[in-house]
């Protein structure tokens, strides 16, 4: 169950010639695939292209009508290997995944595909997850394009340019017999706009045709001596063919070419940011008309030498806007211009940051510094944006009321690290680990990619390393040492387990007779990537096979000590299972499958049903938890062992006690962990459970009246006794 449904929006994919498409970038990509006559699509979800997989899933009926095969791949490597269908057959295929982690996983398949080349167009759509808000290590797709000689498109982030990049990407691939990579940043994926549609195209040569007319070309297989010939073919045939296609079709764009004797060269994906920066500096208008020459690289690899020398001819300097490091394009441009004996000065990382996302403020500052150096008159008399002004001398705190107020506020406002959702079933697992640590001491914990990685942050502070998706247990391999009495603990999610963990983690541990412990967090979905279904998902899926238990899989590869906790909120059971795994005399790999449904997905599923039932007058009961302020001691261990966003503190109602008491906010979903923590950790019994009843029955109303009367009587009796004691 994906985090967002596109069931309504996908109907726009049926639009044809003469009609206008309006919507989101991800939907535009899908429409462009259909207009290009794609035969098959595959991929693995992950930001910022998760929704592309969700759109394709919701559009499966439309894809089938056009004879298009769509698969959720087991991993990015699986997706990239799917493009093998385009090696021998004139089949257009597209795959998608998150970069660079997904490209890392897929790199072996991409290298083999690029070595032998393709017959049909092969398009790899990667979500470029780069910048401060990224969820991965900071790397670029560009390196993979250079390494394997795959052409890299980086279109301007508007719908017509994105659609054109998809369509021309297939054509470029076929013209040069080379796979093409199309990178989309998060803003491009979710930008809204419109474009003129074309009719969807059924593949002229289908998968059925390929199966019934099998072909093979030994020269296309990456096996010596063919691999040596592939290398020559890349340089002597494919590269020149790609350059010709880029030039003849005008894939790169020039704007205001002769306006100044200096200019800006930029990646297509940064076009909107650069234009906005120029507008703020008074060097472009709101409609995108620039007063500074722009050379927009919608294709960032390969570069076209002739286009660079033409743009730079007669210009004193250019500013190269290339996001990230290393500065691949800048280094190549220096070589291109020097070989052509063009003496244009090249600026780039000297005026813009070497690393980090090129946000609006960063671009304004860098472009202003460039223009100030070569045409200061263009900025004279203009009030520059704050980001473009020289940095002021910091004011001293003494005697500065505003600075003092800011300092005092900083002392009171605490940073809020990323954390688990309210009611997350993973939270009690890490609470249990903290409780076991009280008894057995700390253990080395190897983490994995996924929601559970939040455990490395407060309040749990668990985990020492993470090596990649599904590599949680592999990351603890070196600690399989019989000399110590302690076992290492590894964490892995169900998404990582099915992606890579079953072989690289569990199979490896069995083969090497590991004595360590793995906790597989089975929340029913690939939750961190948007809630897509997995092999072990409990919910039935009309186009996928689900309900394959993780326990059966690990036993199938040889794990004998396996425990399944089918309700992770039962903190006592969770703690006891962890203790047993870490202390049992039984040797060999030990696996705990901790299973409860992702609360975020559960709420997406049950809330609409509850609203519908309430609207129909049906009785609906919701559980909520609360804290009795008279009982709470203000110890706050419940918060330190849970960290639930619904748990907070409030002033103590007792005037004789200063410590604030715990409180439960209205966002509580009634998972019960706070009460479980209070019980398992032997904390104060201040938590209570309440039921909120919509459309109560007569019996509910009668029970409520009786309960209120009894409680009122008891409270009055206590009050009278206290008054008697006071007298």
Coordinates of C-alpha atoms in Angstrom, one line a residue, residues 718-727:
X718 CA -12.1 11.5 49.1
X719 CA -12.8 15.3 49.1
X720 CA -15.0 15.0 52.3
X721 CA -12.3 13.0 54.1
X722 CA -9.6 15.5 53.2
X723 CA -11.8 18.3 54.5
X724 CA -12.4 16.4 57.7
X725 CA -8.6 15.9 58.2
X726 CA -8.1 19.6 57.6
X727 CA -10.7 20.6 60.2

